[in-house]
Tab-separated table of C-alpha atoms in Angstrom:
chain	number	residue	atom	x	y	z
A	1	MET	CA	-0.041	0.043	-0.034
A	2	GLN	CA	3.010	2.342	-0.339
A	3	ASN	CA	1.443	3.863	-3.413
A	4	ASN	CA	-1.743	4.678	-1.673
A	5	PRO	CA	-2.291	8.461	-2.358
A	6	TYR	CA	-4.359	8.812	0.801
A	7	ALA	CA	-1.836	7.236	3.215
A	8	LYS	CA	0.333	10.373	3.648
A	9	LYS	CA	-2.688	12.457	4.231
A	10	ARG	CA	-4.053	10.221	6.994
A	11	ASN	CA	-0.605	9.992	8.614
A	12	ALA	CA	-0.418	13.800	8.610
A	13	THR	CA	-2.925	13.994	11.349
A	14	LYS	CA	-0.447	12.257	13.747
A	15	VAL	CA	2.628	14.313	14.344
A	16	ASP	CA	5.093	14.247	17.220
A	17	ASN	CA	4.977	17.886	17.922
A	18	PRO	CA	1.662	19.432	16.643
A	19	THR	CA	2.009	23.206	16.277
A	20	LEU	CA	-0.066	26.092	15.154
A	21	VAL	CA	1.438	29.179	13.500
A	22	LEU	CA	-0.194	32.586	13.638
A	23	PHE	CA	0.943	34.742	10.718
A	24	ASN	CA	0.118	38.240	9.714
A	25	LYS	CA	-0.019	37.879	5.929
A	26	PRO	CA	0.898	41.105	4.142
A	27	TYR	CA	-1.001	42.497	1.269
A	28	ASP	CA	-0.034	41.043	-2.117
A	29	VAL	CA	1.382	37.750	-0.757
A	30	LEU	CA	-0.056	34.469	-2.039
A	31	CYS	CA	-1.489	32.061	0.491
A	32	GLN	CA	0.889	29.252	-0.701
A	33	PHE	CA	4.516	28.325	-0.467
A	34	THR	CA	5.215	28.070	-4.143
A	35	ASP	CA	4.482	30.021	-7.270
A	36	ASN	CA	5.238	29.158	-10.868
A	37	SER	CA	4.391	32.462	-12.286
A	38	THR	CA	6.816	34.666	-14.239
A	39	PRO	CA	7.907	36.856	-12.622
A	40	ALA	CA	7.468	34.959	-9.381
A	41	ARG	CA	5.042	36.476	-6.880
A	42	ALA	CA	5.598	36.717	-3.116
A	43	THR	CA	4.549	33.608	-1.189
A	44	LEU	CA	4.468	32.265	2.360
A	45	ALA	CA	7.961	30.883	1.754
A	46	ASP	CA	9.331	34.407	1.797
A	47	TYR	CA	8.176	34.855	5.330
A	48	LEU	CA	7.925	31.531	7.083
A	49	PRO	CA	11.101	29.348	7.495
A	50	ILE	CA	9.020	26.517	8.992
A	51	ALA	CA	8.884	23.075	7.510
A	52	ASP	CA	5.800	20.953	7.078
A	53	VAL	CA	3.153	23.474	7.940
A	54	TYR	CA	0.143	24.147	5.708
A	55	ALA	CA	-2.444	26.906	5.641
A	56	ALA	CA	-5.694	26.140	7.443
A	57	GLY	CA	-8.075	28.107	5.142
A	58	ARG	CA	-7.261	30.855	2.774
A	59	LEU	CA	-6.666	34.627	2.591
A	60	ASP	CA	-6.951	36.306	-0.707
A	61	ARG	CA	-3.775	37.855	-2.134
A	62	ASP	CA	-5.280	41.332	-1.917
A	63	SER	CA	-6.342	40.724	1.781
A	64	GLU	CA	-4.252	41.087	4.827
A	65	GLY	CA	-4.102	39.824	8.400
A	66	LEU	CA	-4.378	36.565	10.330
A	67	LEU	CA	-3.623	33.299	8.617
A	68	LEU	CA	-3.321	30.143	10.594
A	69	LEU	CA	-0.915	27.263	9.553
A	70	THR	CA	-0.357	23.895	11.194
A	71	ASN	CA	1.363	20.639	10.795
A	72	CYS	CA	-1.618	18.741	12.166
A	73	GLY	CA	-4.195	17.541	9.623
A	74	LYS	CA	-6.995	17.279	12.216
A	75	THR	CA	-6.450	20.885	13.364
A	76	GLN	CA	-6.286	22.075	9.762
A	77	HIS	CA	-9.596	20.328	8.972
A	78	ARG	CA	-11.339	21.716	12.119
A	79	ILE	CA	-10.289	25.311	11.196
A	80	SER	CA	-10.952	25.180	7.459
A	81	ASP	CA	-13.958	22.928	7.018
A	82	PRO	CA	-17.045	25.062	6.528
A	83	LYS	CA	-19.211	22.600	8.475
A	84	HIS	CA	-17.498	23.741	11.753
A	85	LYS	CA	-18.686	27.290	11.113
A	86	MET	CA	-15.658	28.814	12.879
A	87	ALA	CA	-16.212	32.576	13.256
A	88	LYS	CA	-13.827	34.861	11.411
A	89	THR	CA	-13.661	38.583	12.127
A	90	TYR	CA	-12.539	41.173	9.635
A	91	TRP	CA	-11.846	44.899	9.780
A	92	VAL	CA	-13.119	46.245	6.577
A	93	GLN	CA	-12.508	49.667	5.063
A	94	VAL	CA	-15.313	50.499	2.601
A	95	GLU	CA	-15.949	53.304	0.122
A	96	GLY	CA	-18.469	55.764	1.463
A	97	LEU	CA	-19.948	56.320	4.967
A	98	ILE	CA	-21.756	53.095	5.581
A	99	SER	CA	-25.250	53.385	6.828
A	100	ASP	CA	-27.120	51.593	9.766
A	101	THR	CA	-29.388	50.154	7.150
A	102	ALA	CA	-26.489	48.523	5.297
A	103	LEU	CA	-25.060	47.173	8.558
A	104	ALA	CA	-28.453	45.698	9.310
A	105	GLN	CA	-28.563	44.011	5.919
A	106	LEU	CA	-25.116	42.482	6.534
A	107	THR	CA	-26.237	41.218	9.884
A	108	LYS	CA	-29.372	39.704	8.607
A	109	GLY	CA	-27.809	38.142	5.565
A	110	VAL	CA	-27.134	39.324	1.949
A	111	GLU	CA	-28.334	37.730	-1.231
A	112	LEU	CA	-25.315	36.776	-3.418
A	113	LYS	CA	-25.160	34.932	-6.644
A	114	ASP	CA	-24.504	31.678	-4.669
A	115	GLY	CA	-27.354	32.255	-2.273
A	116	LEU	CA	-28.193	34.056	0.965
A	117	THR	CA	-25.402	34.468	3.413
A	118	LEU	CA	-25.764	33.353	6.956
A	119	PRO	CA	-26.480	36.003	9.658
A	120	ALA	CA	-23.229	37.881	10.521
A	121	ARG	CA	-22.183	40.418	13.119
A	122	ALA	CA	-21.606	43.823	11.576
A	123	GLU	CA	-20.862	47.078	13.407
A	124	HIS	CA	-19.297	50.539	12.895
A	125	LEU	CA	-15.587	50.598	13.732
A	126	THR	CA	-13.504	53.667	14.553
A	127	GLU	CA	-10.575	53.797	12.162
A	128	PRO	CA	-8.085	51.384	13.667
A	129	ASP	CA	-4.526	52.308	14.449
A	130	ILE	CA	-2.845	49.858	12.065
A	131	TRP	CA	0.091	49.674	9.679
A	132	PRO	CA	-0.104	51.576	6.380
A	133	ARG	CA	-0.734	49.332	3.335
A	134	THR	CA	1.807	49.100	0.602
A	135	PRO	CA	0.701	50.219	-1.950
A	136	PRO	CA	-1.983	52.337	-0.311
A	137	ILE	CA	-5.624	51.957	-1.265
A	138	ARG	CA	-7.017	54.008	-4.210
A	139	GLN	CA	-8.920	56.790	-2.552
A	140	ARG	CA	-11.032	59.381	-4.298
A	141	VAL	CA	-10.865	62.891	-2.760
A	142	ASP	CA	-14.664	63.439	-3.078
A	143	ILE	CA	-15.705	60.101	-1.583
A	144	PRO	CA	-15.073	59.500	2.192
A	145	THR	CA	-14.352	55.970	3.575
A	146	SER	CA	-15.416	54.241	6.702
A	147	TRP	CA	-14.524	51.091	8.658
A	148	ILE	CA	-16.640	48.211	9.973
A	149	SER	CA	-16.050	45.053	11.925
A	150	LEU	CA	-17.625	42.026	10.288
A	151	THR	CA	-17.793	38.578	11.696
A	152	ILE	CA	-18.913	35.696	9.476
A	153	THR	CA	-19.207	31.926	9.898
A	154	GLU	CA	-18.859	30.921	6.287
A	155	GLY	CA	-15.935	30.750	3.865
A	156	ARG	CA	-17.248	31.514	0.433
A	157	ASN	CA	-14.948	32.835	-2.188
A	158	ARG	CA	-14.317	36.532	-1.629
A	159	GLN	CA	-17.360	36.634	0.530
A	160	VAL	CA	-16.743	39.796	2.600
A	161	ARG	CA	-15.967	41.791	-0.576
A	162	ARG	CA	-19.132	40.551	-2.205
A	163	MET	CA	-21.206	41.271	0.862
A	164	THR	CA	-20.202	44.848	1.193
A	165	ALA	CA	-20.579	45.450	-2.503
A	166	ALA	CA	-23.991	43.928	-2.364
A	167	VAL	CA	-25.170	46.581	0.143
A	168	GLY	CA	-23.637	49.435	-1.844
A	169	TYR	CA	-20.196	49.909	-0.166
A	170	PRO	CA	-17.244	48.403	-2.051
A	171	THR	CA	-14.434	47.032	0.079
A	172	LEU	CA	-11.121	48.956	-0.182
A	173	ARG	CA	-9.104	47.197	2.433
A	174	LEU	CA	-9.666	43.954	4.200
A	175	ILE	CA	-7.878	42.696	7.293
A	176	ARG	CA	-8.679	39.496	9.120
A	177	VAL	CA	-8.092	39.952	12.815
A	178	GLN	CA	-9.516	36.826	14.432
A	179	ILE	CA	-10.336	33.120	13.615
A	180	GLY	CA	-12.200	31.290	16.433
A	181	ASN	CA	-10.238	32.089	19.608
A	182	TRP	CA	-7.026	32.981	17.796
A	183	ALA	CA	-6.436	36.692	17.382
A	184	LEU	CA	-3.893	38.690	15.342
A	185	GLY	CA	-2.846	40.793	18.427
A	186	ASP	CA	0.331	42.805	18.006
A	187	LEU	CA	1.731	40.825	15.058
A	188	ARG	CA	3.079	43.208	12.379
A	189	PRO	CA	2.841	42.322	8.664
A	190	GLY	CA	5.177	39.382	7.924
A	191	GLN	CA	5.556	38.458	11.606
A	192	TYR	CA	4.505	35.091	13.040
A	193	GLN	CA	4.214	33.170	16.326
A	194	VAL	CA	4.389	29.467	16.847
A	195	HIS	CA	2.225	27.789	19.472
A	196	PRO	CA	2.339	24.125	20.577
A	197	LEU	CA	-0.983	22.339	20.274
A	198	THR	CA	-1.897	20.108	23.253
């Protein structure tokens, strides 16, 4: 059974030193360790000199913030599998001064092309004291921006961006700050912390 393609995957759930890595993924970094593009784009390998860890879930190239990686298949599955509905919180800068009505829509659920989103938690957020983005967002002088905190329990493709656009406020900047009980804390872009799993 050495050629069984599933054997390695099963064995990956049993490791001697299960660990979890909290990483603040910078903007414009791919959520993978390799890239075959020409020219090559920035990947996790440019920031994480840690062997045998894999991303638990994804974070789009144009999004920033908390990414969890682990060497434990069971943990990876628990974090990334949609059926576990692990809450994820984002700080979102949107175009325009978002209204209470739009926040109520986000909270109740938004109709997208792939169906109605689950109820979320959405609230106004004072502009956070965070690192500047490189490059900065495209901002129009005559259109103000505002920030919200949005917590969802799904993981649809580009869901947050599609939700804010659906209620009339396109996302300009997206930072994930929490997944379940794990928070970004004081990690700066490109920094990481390694935690043993018990």
